[in-house]
mmCIF file of N, CA and C in Angstrom:
data_model
loop_
_atom_site.group_PDB
_atom_site.id
_atom_site.type_symbol
_atom_site.label_atom_id
_atom_site.label_comp_id
_atom_site.label_asym_id
_atom_site.label_seq_id
_atom_site.Cartn_x
_atom_site.Cartn_y
_atom_site.Cartn_z
ATOM 1 N N UNK A 1 81.418 19.395 0.842
ATOM 2 C CA UNK A 1 82.140 18.870 -0.307
ATOM 3 C C UNK A 1 82.142 17.351 -0.323
ATOM 4 N N UNK A 2 82.230 16.728 0.838
ATOM 5 C CA UNK A 2 82.240 15.270 0.865
ATOM 6 C C UNK A 2 80.938 14.695 0.313
ATOM 7 N N UNK A 3 79.817 15.359 0.598
ATOM 8 C CA UNK A 3 78.538 14.868 0.082
ATOM 9 C C UNK A 3 78.525 14.829 -1.446
ATOM 10 N N UNK A 4 79.232 15.775 -2.089
ATOM 11 C CA UNK A 4 79.308 15.764 -3.552
ATOM 12 C C UNK A 4 80.018 14.512 -4.054
ATOM 13 N N UNK A 5 80.881 13.946 -3.214
ATOM 14 C CA UNK A 5 81.582 12.701 -3.558
ATOM 15 C C UNK A 5 80.834 11.478 -3.027
ATOM 16 N N UNK A 6 79.633 11.700 -2.470
ATOM 17 C CA UNK A 6 78.776 10.645 -1.918
ATOM 18 C C UNK A 6 79.426 9.984 -0.703
ATOM 19 N N UNK A 7 80.100 10.800 0.098
ATOM 20 C CA UNK A 7 80.767 10.343 1.320
ATOM 21 C C UNK A 7 80.070 10.943 2.526
ATOM 22 N N UNK A 8 79.737 10.075 3.483
ATOM 23 C CA UNK A 8 79.138 10.478 4.752
ATOM 24 C C UNK A 8 80.103 10.028 5.843
ATOM 25 N N UNK A 9 80.317 10.883 6.849
ATOM 26 C CA UNK A 9 81.283 10.570 7.901
ATOM 27 C C UNK A 9 80.591 10.517 9.257
ATOM 28 N N UNK A 10 80.791 9.403 9.951
ATOM 29 C CA UNK A 10 80.411 9.281 11.359
ATOM 30 C C UNK A 10 81.711 9.415 12.130
ATOM 31 N N UNK A 11 81.970 10.606 12.663
ATOM 32 C CA UNK A 11 83.253 10.889 13.290
ATOM 33 C C UNK A 11 83.148 11.241 14.758
ATOM 34 N N UNK A 12 82.085 10.813 15.403
ATOM 35 C CA UNK A 12 81.871 11.136 16.809
ATOM 36 C C UNK A 12 80.987 10.056 17.424
ATOM 37 N N UNK A 13 80.692 10.206 18.695
ATOM 38 C CA UNK A 13 79.768 9.273 19.343
ATOM 39 C C UNK A 13 78.389 9.390 18.697
ATOM 40 N N UNK A 14 77.663 8.294 18.685
ATOM 41 C CA UNK A 14 76.328 8.263 18.079
ATOM 42 C C UNK A 14 75.305 8.772 19.092
ATOM 43 N N UNK A 15 74.613 9.841 18.736
ATOM 44 C CA UNK A 15 73.499 10.341 19.542
ATOM 45 C C UNK A 15 72.373 10.723 18.584
ATOM 46 N N UNK A 16 71.278 11.225 19.118
ATOM 47 C CA UNK A 16 70.121 11.537 18.272
ATOM 48 C C UNK A 16 70.441 12.586 17.213
ATOM 49 N N UNK A 17 71.186 13.620 17.575
ATOM 50 C CA UNK A 17 71.503 14.682 16.615
ATOM 51 C C UNK A 17 72.374 14.150 15.480
ATOM 52 N N UNK A 18 73.369 13.354 15.828
ATOM 53 C CA UNK A 18 74.255 12.764 14.815
ATOM 54 C C UNK A 18 73.459 11.822 13.916
ATOM 55 N N UNK A 19 72.592 11.008 14.519
ATOM 56 C CA UNK A 19 71.785 10.067 13.739
ATOM 57 C C UNK A 19 70.855 10.808 12.785
ATOM 58 N N UNK A 20 70.221 11.865 13.246
ATOM 59 C CA UNK A 20 69.329 12.638 12.375
ATOM 60 C C UNK A 20 70.088 13.215 11.189
ATOM 61 N N UNK A 21 71.299 13.731 11.446
ATOM 62 C CA UNK A 21 72.113 14.295 10.366
ATOM 63 C C UNK A 21 72.514 13.213 9.367
ATOM 64 N N UNK A 22 73.010 12.075 9.863
ATOM 65 C CA UNK A 22 73.436 11.002 8.966
ATOM 66 C C UNK A 22 72.264 10.430 8.170
ATOM 67 N N UNK A 23 71.134 10.231 8.828
ATOM 68 C CA UNK A 23 69.950 9.722 8.124
ATOM 69 C C UNK A 23 69.533 10.689 7.022
ATOM 70 N N UNK A 24 69.532 11.972 7.314
ATOM 71 C CA UNK A 24 69.167 12.976 6.309
ATOM 72 C C UNK A 24 70.145 12.950 5.138
ATOM 73 N N UNK A 25 71.437 12.819 5.422
ATOM 74 C CA UNK A 25 72.435 12.770 4.355
ATOM 75 C C UNK A 25 72.254 11.526 3.488
ATOM 76 N N UNK A 26 72.004 10.379 4.123
ATOM 77 C CA UNK A 26 71.787 9.148 3.358
ATOM 78 C C UNK A 26 70.548 9.265 2.473
ATOM 79 N N UNK A 27 69.479 9.815 3.023
ATOM 80 C CA UNK A 27 68.247 9.980 2.248
ATOM 81 C C UNK A 27 68.437 10.961 1.093
ATOM 82 N N UNK A 28 69.171 12.041 1.338
ATOM 83 C CA UNK A 28 69.451 13.020 0.289
ATOM 84 C C UNK A 28 70.236 12.385 -0.851
ATOM 85 N N UNK A 29 71.303 11.665 -0.512
ATOM 86 C CA UNK A 29 72.126 11.040 -1.547
ATOM 87 C C UNK A 29 71.342 9.989 -2.319
ATOM 88 N N UNK A 30 70.478 9.266 -1.636
ATOM 89 C CA UNK A 30 69.650 8.271 -2.310
ATOM 90 C C UNK A 30 68.655 8.937 -3.255
ATOM 91 N N UNK A 31 68.074 10.044 -2.828
ATOM 92 C CA UNK A 31 67.122 10.762 -3.679
ATOM 93 C C UNK A 31 67.808 11.328 -4.920
ATOM 94 N N UNK A 32 69.059 11.763 -4.763
ATOM 95 C CA UNK A 32 69.802 12.311 -5.902
ATOM 96 C C UNK A 32 70.111 11.239 -6.939
ATOM 97 N N UNK A 33 70.484 10.047 -6.470
ATOM 98 C CA UNK A 33 70.800 8.938 -7.377
ATOM 99 C C UNK A 33 70.610 7.624 -6.631
ATOM 100 N N UNK A 34 69.509 6.946 -6.875
ATOM 101 C CA UNK A 34 69.210 5.723 -6.124
ATOM 102 C C UNK A 34 70.059 4.513 -6.514
ATOM 103 N N UNK A 35 70.932 4.668 -7.520
ATOM 104 C CA UNK A 35 71.759 3.539 -7.945
ATOM 105 C C UNK A 35 73.225 3.673 -7.551
ATOM 106 N N UNK A 36 73.699 4.870 -7.325
ATOM 107 C CA UNK A 36 75.121 5.075 -7.019
ATOM 108 C C UNK A 36 75.419 4.722 -5.559
ATOM 109 N N UNK A 37 76.581 4.125 -5.341
ATOM 110 C CA UNK A 37 76.995 3.769 -3.985
ATOM 111 C C UNK A 37 77.151 5.004 -3.106
ATOM 112 N N UNK A 38 76.973 4.799 -1.818
ATOM 113 C CA UNK A 38 77.257 5.806 -0.797
ATOM 114 C C UNK A 38 78.348 5.217 0.088
ATOM 115 N N UNK A 39 79.329 6.017 0.465
ATOM 116 C CA UNK A 39 80.403 5.558 1.351
ATOM 117 C C UNK A 39 80.201 6.159 2.737
ATOM 118 N N UNK A 40 80.211 5.295 3.750
ATOM 119 C CA UNK A 40 80.105 5.731 5.143
ATOM 120 C C UNK A 40 81.437 5.457 5.821
ATOM 121 N N UNK A 41 82.129 6.511 6.225
ATOM 122 C CA UNK A 41 83.391 6.390 6.953
ATOM 123 C C UNK A 41 83.084 6.450 8.442
ATOM 124 N N UNK A 42 83.623 5.492 9.199
ATOM 125 C CA UNK A 42 83.285 5.357 10.614
ATOM 126 C C UNK A 42 84.526 5.525 11.481
ATOM 127 N N UNK A 43 84.478 6.506 12.379
ATOM 128 C CA UNK A 43 85.481 6.720 13.422
ATOM 129 C C UNK A 43 84.688 7.119 14.663
ATOM 130 N N UNK A 44 84.148 6.109 15.354
ATOM 131 C CA UNK A 44 83.198 6.374 16.435
ATOM 132 C C UNK A 44 83.378 5.390 17.577
ATOM 133 N N UNK A 45 83.327 5.891 18.820
ATOM 134 C CA UNK A 45 83.405 4.992 19.974
ATOM 135 C C UNK A 45 82.077 4.310 20.286
ATOM 136 N N UNK A 46 81.040 4.597 19.520
ATOM 137 C CA UNK A 46 79.722 4.011 19.770
ATOM 138 C C UNK A 46 78.771 5.062 20.287
ATOM 139 N N UNK A 47 77.788 4.620 21.054
ATOM 140 C CA UNK A 47 76.825 5.569 21.602
ATOM 141 C C UNK A 47 75.447 4.960 21.729
ATOM 142 N N UNK A 48 74.460 5.762 21.477
ATOM 143 C CA UNK A 48 73.060 5.401 21.672
ATOM 144 C C UNK A 48 72.624 4.275 20.740
ATOM 145 N N UNK A 49 72.045 3.235 21.327
ATOM 146 C CA UNK A 49 71.550 2.119 20.522
ATOM 147 C C UNK A 49 70.370 2.559 19.658
ATOM 148 N N UNK A 50 69.427 3.293 20.230
ATOM 149 C CA UNK A 50 68.255 3.703 19.443
ATOM 150 C C UNK A 50 68.655 4.630 18.295
ATOM 151 N N UNK A 51 69.583 5.535 18.531
ATOM 152 C CA UNK A 51 70.047 6.427 17.464
ATOM 153 C C UNK A 51 70.794 5.630 16.396
ATOM 154 N N UNK A 52 71.618 4.691 16.832
ATOM 155 C CA UNK A 52 72.349 3.855 15.885
ATOM 156 C C UNK A 52 71.425 2.991 15.045
ATOM 157 N N UNK A 53 70.372 2.472 15.659
ATOM 158 C CA UNK A 53 69.420 1.658 14.900
ATOM 159 C C UNK A 53 68.656 2.494 13.877
ATOM 160 N N UNK A 54 68.471 3.787 14.151
ATOM 161 C CA UNK A 54 67.854 4.671 13.151
ATOM 162 C C UNK A 54 68.760 4.774 11.920
ATOM 163 N N UNK A 55 70.068 4.889 12.144
ATOM 164 C CA UNK A 55 71.018 4.929 11.022
ATOM 165 C C UNK A 55 70.995 3.593 10.281
ATOM 166 N N UNK A 56 71.038 2.503 11.033
ATOM 167 C CA UNK A 56 71.011 1.160 10.444
ATOM 168 C C UNK A 56 69.766 0.979 9.575
ATOM 169 N N UNK A 57 68.606 1.350 10.108
ATOM 170 C CA UNK A 57 67.357 1.207 9.354
ATOM 171 C C UNK A 57 67.378 2.036 8.076
ATOM 172 N N UNK A 58 67.963 3.225 8.138
ATOM 173 C CA UNK A 58 68.051 4.075 6.949
ATOM 174 C C UNK A 58 68.988 3.455 5.920
ATOM 175 N N UNK A 59 70.102 2.871 6.387
ATOM 176 C CA UNK A 59 71.020 2.188 5.471
ATOM 177 C C UNK A 59 70.305 1.052 4.744
ATOM 178 N N UNK A 60 69.412 0.376 5.439
ATOM 179 C CA UNK A 60 68.661 -0.738 4.850
ATOM 180 C C UNK A 60 67.505 -0.241 3.973
ATOM 181 N N UNK A 61 66.967 0.920 4.305
ATOM 182 C CA UNK A 61 65.826 1.467 3.573
ATOM 183 C C UNK A 61 66.201 1.922 2.168
ATOM 184 N N UNK A 62 67.330 2.595 2.045
ATOM 185 C CA UNK A 62 67.692 3.163 0.751
ATOM 186 C C UNK A 62 68.125 2.043 -0.206
ATOM 187 N N UNK A 63 67.855 2.224 -1.497
ATOM 188 C CA UNK A 63 68.210 1.173 -2.457
ATOM 189 C C UNK A 63 69.704 1.111 -2.771
ATOM 190 N N UNK A 64 70.446 2.125 -2.400
ATOM 191 C CA UNK A 64 71.873 2.196 -2.710
ATOM 192 C C UNK A 64 72.674 1.173 -1.920
ATOM 193 N N UNK A 65 73.774 0.704 -2.510
ATOM 194 C CA UNK A 65 74.770 -0.016 -1.732
ATOM 195 C C UNK A 65 75.475 1.003 -0.848
ATOM 196 N N UNK A 66 75.732 0.629 0.398
ATOM 197 C CA UNK A 66 76.463 1.499 1.318
ATOM 198 C C UNK A 66 77.771 0.800 1.658
ATOM 199 N N UNK A 67 78.870 1.342 1.145
ATOM 200 C CA UNK A 67 80.173 0.803 1.515
ATOM 201 C C UNK A 67 80.581 1.459 2.826
ATOM 202 N N UNK A 68 81.231 0.697 3.689
ATOM 203 C CA UNK A 68 81.655 1.235 4.979
ATOM 204 C C UNK A 68 83.162 1.091 5.114
ATOM 205 N N UNK A 69 83.771 2.098 5.727
ATOM 206 C CA UNK A 69 85.217 2.130 5.901
ATOM 207 C C UNK A 69 85.528 2.510 7.339
ATOM 208 N N UNK A 70 86.254 1.632 8.037
ATOM 209 C CA UNK A 70 86.700 1.959 9.394
ATOM 210 C C UNK A 70 87.963 2.790 9.297
ATOM 211 N N UNK A 71 87.975 3.879 10.036
ATOM 212 C CA UNK A 71 89.184 4.695 10.148
ATOM 213 C C UNK A 71 89.299 5.093 11.607
ATOM 214 N N UNK A 72 90.481 5.050 12.147
ATOM 215 C CA UNK A 72 90.633 5.371 13.563
ATOM 216 C C UNK A 72 90.100 4.251 14.423
ATOM 217 N N UNK A 73 88.968 4.496 15.090
ATOM 218 C CA UNK A 73 88.418 3.560 16.067
ATOM 219 C C UNK A 73 86.924 3.390 15.817
ATOM 220 N N UNK A 74 86.501 2.172 15.544
ATOM 221 C CA UNK A 74 85.078 1.867 15.355
ATOM 222 C C UNK A 74 84.688 0.866 16.432
ATOM 223 N N UNK A 75 83.956 1.323 17.430
ATOM 224 C CA UNK A 75 83.609 0.462 18.562
ATOM 225 C C UNK A 75 82.118 0.508 18.826
ATOM 226 N N UNK A 76 81.633 -0.542 19.453
ATOM 227 C CA UNK A 76 80.266 -0.590 19.929
ATOM 228 C C UNK A 76 79.293 -0.307 18.781
ATOM 229 N N UNK A 77 78.467 0.716 18.861
ATOM 230 C CA UNK A 77 77.527 1.025 17.789
ATOM 231 C C UNK A 77 78.270 1.423 16.518
ATOM 232 N N UNK A 78 79.449 2.023 16.646
ATOM 233 C CA UNK A 78 80.263 2.328 15.468
ATOM 234 C C UNK A 78 80.632 1.061 14.714
ATOM 235 N N UNK A 79 81.002 0.018 15.451
ATOM 236 C CA UNK A 79 81.330 -1.280 14.852
ATOM 237 C C UNK A 79 80.090 -1.899 14.217
ATOM 238 N N UNK A 80 78.959 -1.792 14.887
ATOM 239 C CA UNK A 80 77.716 -2.358 14.361
ATOM 240 C C UNK A 80 77.377 -1.729 13.010
ATOM 241 N N UNK A 81 77.494 -0.411 12.912
ATOM 242 C CA UNK A 81 77.196 0.277 11.656
ATOM 243 C C UNK A 81 78.226 -0.064 10.584
ATOM 244 N N UNK A 82 79.472 -0.221 10.981
ATOM 245 C CA UNK A 82 80.515 -0.630 10.043
ATOM 246 C C UNK A 82 80.145 -1.970 9.406
ATOM 247 N N UNK A 83 79.702 -2.904 10.218
ATOM 248 C CA UNK A 83 79.337 -4.242 9.736
ATOM 249 C C UNK A 83 78.018 -4.252 8.974
ATOM 250 N N UNK A 84 77.252 -3.175 9.055
ATOM 251 C CA UNK A 84 75.968 -3.091 8.356
ATOM 252 C C UNK A 84 76.131 -2.675 6.901
ATOM 253 N N UNK A 85 77.355 -2.394 6.492
ATOM 254 C CA UNK A 85 77.589 -2.041 5.098
ATOM 255 C C UNK A 85 77.258 -3.200 4.171
ATOM 256 N N UNK A 86 77.149 -2.901 2.906
ATOM 257 C CA UNK A 86 76.837 -3.919 1.903
ATOM 258 C C UNK A 86 77.918 -4.998 1.897
ATOM 259 N N UNK A 87 77.522 -6.273 1.941
ATOM 260 C CA UNK A 87 78.525 -7.350 1.900
ATOM 261 C C UNK A 87 79.463 -7.195 0.699
ATOM 262 N N UNK A 88 80.749 -7.378 0.960
ATOM 263 C CA UNK A 88 81.760 -7.208 -0.071
ATOM 264 C C UNK A 88 82.240 -5.778 -0.218
ATOM 265 N N UNK A 89 81.615 -4.850 0.539
ATOM 266 C CA UNK A 89 81.989 -3.437 0.456
ATOM 267 C C UNK A 89 82.256 -2.873 1.845
ATOM 268 N N UNK A 90 82.841 -3.699 2.709
ATOM 269 C CA UNK A 90 83.194 -3.290 4.076
ATOM 270 C C UNK A 90 84.713 -3.306 4.180
ATOM 271 N N UNK A 91 85.275 -2.170 4.599
ATOM 272 C CA UNK A 91 86.728 -2.027 4.586
ATOM 273 C C UNK A 91 87.227 -1.437 5.899
ATOM 274 N N UNK A 92 88.530 -1.596 6.126
ATOM 275 C CA UNK A 92 89.186 -0.963 7.271
ATOM 276 C C UNK A 92 90.536 -0.441 6.812
ATOM 277 N N UNK A 93 90.860 0.783 7.183
ATOM 278 C CA UNK A 93 92.172 1.336 6.885
ATOM 279 C C UNK A 93 93.217 0.590 7.711
ATOM 280 N N UNK A 94 94.482 0.615 7.289
ATOM 281 C CA UNK A 94 95.506 -0.224 7.926
ATOM 282 C C UNK A 94 95.642 -0.067 9.438
ATOM 283 N N UNK A 95 95.457 1.118 9.970
ATOM 284 C CA UNK A 95 95.644 1.329 11.406
ATOM 285 C C UNK A 95 94.332 1.489 12.168
ATOM 286 N N UNK A 96 93.239 1.167 11.528
ATOM 287 C CA UNK A 96 91.935 1.236 12.198
ATOM 288 C C UNK A 96 91.838 0.127 13.237
ATOM 289 N N UNK A 97 91.110 0.413 14.300
ATOM 290 C CA UNK A 97 90.842 -0.583 15.336
ATOM 291 C C UNK A 97 89.330 -0.744 15.440
ATOM 292 N N UNK A 98 88.904 -2.005 15.547
ATOM 293 C CA UNK A 98 87.480 -2.321 15.605
ATOM 294 C C UNK A 98 87.228 -3.111 16.876
ATOM 295 N N UNK A 99 86.257 -2.668 17.679
ATOM 296 C CA UNK A 99 85.951 -3.344 18.938
ATOM 297 C C UNK A 99 84.478 -3.731 18.977
ATOM 298 N N UNK A 100 84.241 -5.011 19.239
ATOM 299 C CA UNK A 100 82.884 -5.535 19.358
ATOM 300 C C UNK A 100 82.696 -6.035 20.788
ATOM 301 N N UNK A 101 81.515 -5.828 21.345
ATOM 302 C CA UNK A 101 81.241 -6.336 22.690
ATOM 303 C C UNK A 101 79.766 -6.681 22.811
ATOM 304 N N UNK A 102 79.433 -7.398 23.861
ATOM 305 C CA UNK A 102 78.044 -7.728 24.152
ATOM 306 C C UNK A 102 77.304 -6.456 24.578
ATOM 307 N N UNK A 103 76.012 -6.367 24.307
ATOM 308 C CA UNK A 103 75.249 -5.202 24.764
ATOM 309 C C UNK A 103 75.285 -5.080 26.289
ATOM 310 N N UNK A 104 75.325 -3.852 26.767
ATOM 311 C CA UNK A 104 75.294 -3.611 28.210
ATOM 312 C C UNK A 104 74.446 -2.374 28.470
ATOM 313 N N UNK A 105 73.956 -2.281 29.705
ATOM 314 C CA UNK A 105 73.126 -1.132 30.062
ATOM 315 C C UNK A 105 73.116 -0.979 31.567
ATOM 316 N N UNK A 106 72.933 0.245 32.019
ATOM 317 C CA UNK A 106 72.716 0.489 33.435
ATOM 318 C C UNK A 106 71.245 0.244 33.738
ATOM 319 N N UNK A 107 70.983 -0.592 34.707
ATOM 320 C CA UNK A 107 69.603 -0.942 35.044
ATOM 321 C C UNK A 107 69.343 -0.574 36.495
ATOM 322 N N UNK A 108 68.188 0.024 36.757
ATOM 323 C CA UNK A 108 67.839 0.377 38.127
ATOM 324 C C UNK A 108 66.344 0.547 38.273
ATOM 325 N N UNK A 109 65.907 0.667 39.513
ATOM 326 C CA UNK A 109 64.489 0.864 39.787
ATOM 327 C C UNK A 109 63.921 -0.284 40.587
ATOM 328 N N UNK A 110 62.620 -0.416 40.519
ATOM 329 C CA UNK A 110 61.948 -1.499 41.240
ATOM 330 C C UNK A 110 62.235 -2.832 40.547
ATOM 331 N N UNK A 111 61.871 -3.918 41.201
ATOM 332 C CA UNK A 111 62.081 -5.241 40.614
ATOM 333 C C UNK A 111 61.364 -5.367 39.272
ATOM 334 N N UNK A 112 60.170 -4.815 39.186
ATOM 335 C CA UNK A 112 59.414 -4.859 37.929
ATOM 336 C C UNK A 112 60.125 -4.038 36.857
ATOM 337 N N UNK A 113 60.616 -2.836 37.225
ATOM 338 C CA UNK A 113 61.356 -2.000 36.275
ATOM 339 C C UNK A 113 62.586 -2.729 35.755
ATOM 340 N N UNK A 114 63.314 -3.371 36.657
ATOM 341 C CA UNK A 114 64.528 -4.094 36.275
ATOM 342 C C UNK A 114 64.184 -5.240 35.328
ATOM 343 N N UNK A 115 63.110 -5.964 35.609
ATOM 344 C CA UNK A 115 62.696 -7.067 34.735
ATOM 345 C C UNK A 115 62.347 -6.558 33.339
ATOM 346 N N UNK A 116 61.646 -5.442 33.261
ATOM 347 C CA UNK A 116 61.271 -4.864 31.964
ATOM 348 C C UNK A 116 62.514 -4.421 31.201
ATOM 349 N N UNK A 117 63.438 -3.744 31.892
ATOM 350 C CA UNK A 117 64.658 -3.278 31.243
ATOM 351 C C UNK A 117 65.516 -4.448 30.768
ATOM 352 N N UNK A 118 65.603 -5.499 31.571
ATOM 353 C CA UNK A 118 66.376 -6.682 31.179
ATOM 354 C C UNK A 118 65.755 -7.348 29.954
ATOM 355 N N UNK A 119 64.435 -7.435 29.932
ATOM 356 C CA UNK A 119 63.739 -8.014 28.780
ATOM 357 C C UNK A 119 64.000 -7.183 27.525
ATOM 358 N N UNK A 120 63.992 -5.862 27.664
ATOM 359 C CA UNK A 120 64.268 -4.981 26.538
ATOM 360 C C UNK A 120 65.701 -5.159 26.039
ATOM 361 N N UNK A 121 66.651 -5.341 26.952
ATOM 362 C CA UNK A 121 68.045 -5.551 26.568
ATOM 363 C C UNK A 121 68.193 -6.854 25.779
ATOM 364 N N UNK A 122 67.532 -7.904 26.222
ATOM 365 C CA UNK A 122 67.567 -9.186 25.502
ATOM 366 C C UNK A 122 66.947 -9.024 24.112
ATOM 367 N N UNK A 123 65.842 -8.291 24.021
ATOM 368 C CA UNK A 123 65.192 -8.039 22.736
ATOM 369 C C UNK A 123 66.129 -7.280 21.792
ATOM 370 N N UNK A 124 66.773 -6.223 22.302
ATOM 371 C CA UNK A 124 67.686 -5.422 21.487
ATOM 372 C C UNK A 124 68.868 -6.260 21.025
ATOM 373 N N UNK A 125 69.403 -7.079 21.909
ATOM 374 C CA UNK A 125 70.515 -7.958 21.527
ATOM 375 C C UNK A 125 70.079 -8.879 20.394
ATOM 376 N N UNK A 126 68.864 -9.402 20.483
ATOM 377 C CA UNK A 126 68.344 -10.256 19.419
ATOM 378 C C UNK A 126 68.243 -9.534 18.086
ATOM 379 N N UNK A 127 67.815 -8.275 18.116
ATOM 380 C CA UNK A 127 67.745 -7.474 16.888
ATOM 381 C C UNK A 127 69.116 -7.334 16.248
ATOM 382 N N UNK A 128 70.113 -7.100 17.069
ATOM 383 C CA UNK A 128 71.450 -6.824 16.561
ATOM 384 C C UNK A 128 72.176 -8.093 16.112
ATOM 385 N N UNK A 129 71.704 -9.242 16.519
ATOM 386 C CA UNK A 129 72.354 -10.495 16.124
ATOM 387 C C UNK A 129 71.729 -11.110 14.884
ATOM 388 N N UNK A 130 70.626 -10.557 14.410
ATOM 389 C CA UNK A 130 69.994 -11.085 13.198
ATOM 390 C C UNK A 130 70.786 -10.763 11.979
#
């Protein structure tokens, strides 16, 4: 029923399955009407960076404005997606909490592996700061 109102909800941690579902919903709503706004409600502690970037890329791909609304707790990747909404159409409910932090990752392996992972983390941080 929410899709009929052009509402998509991110109400859990971001993982590949959640990202695939949200991307499909955004693409469906865009195909139905490429001019009408889509609302993304965010209540998420964050999660996978690669899955979140798939959602972000889809939000940028579709021609629709995507309004974002924080409800509950929007942290980490949840916060990133909240801020990816169309400028002027980003909102937070009165008791919503939003948490932003620097990227972090568990790194291990050989010295070469660690160097590669650290370089990838710096690259990802650069993507998210653009």
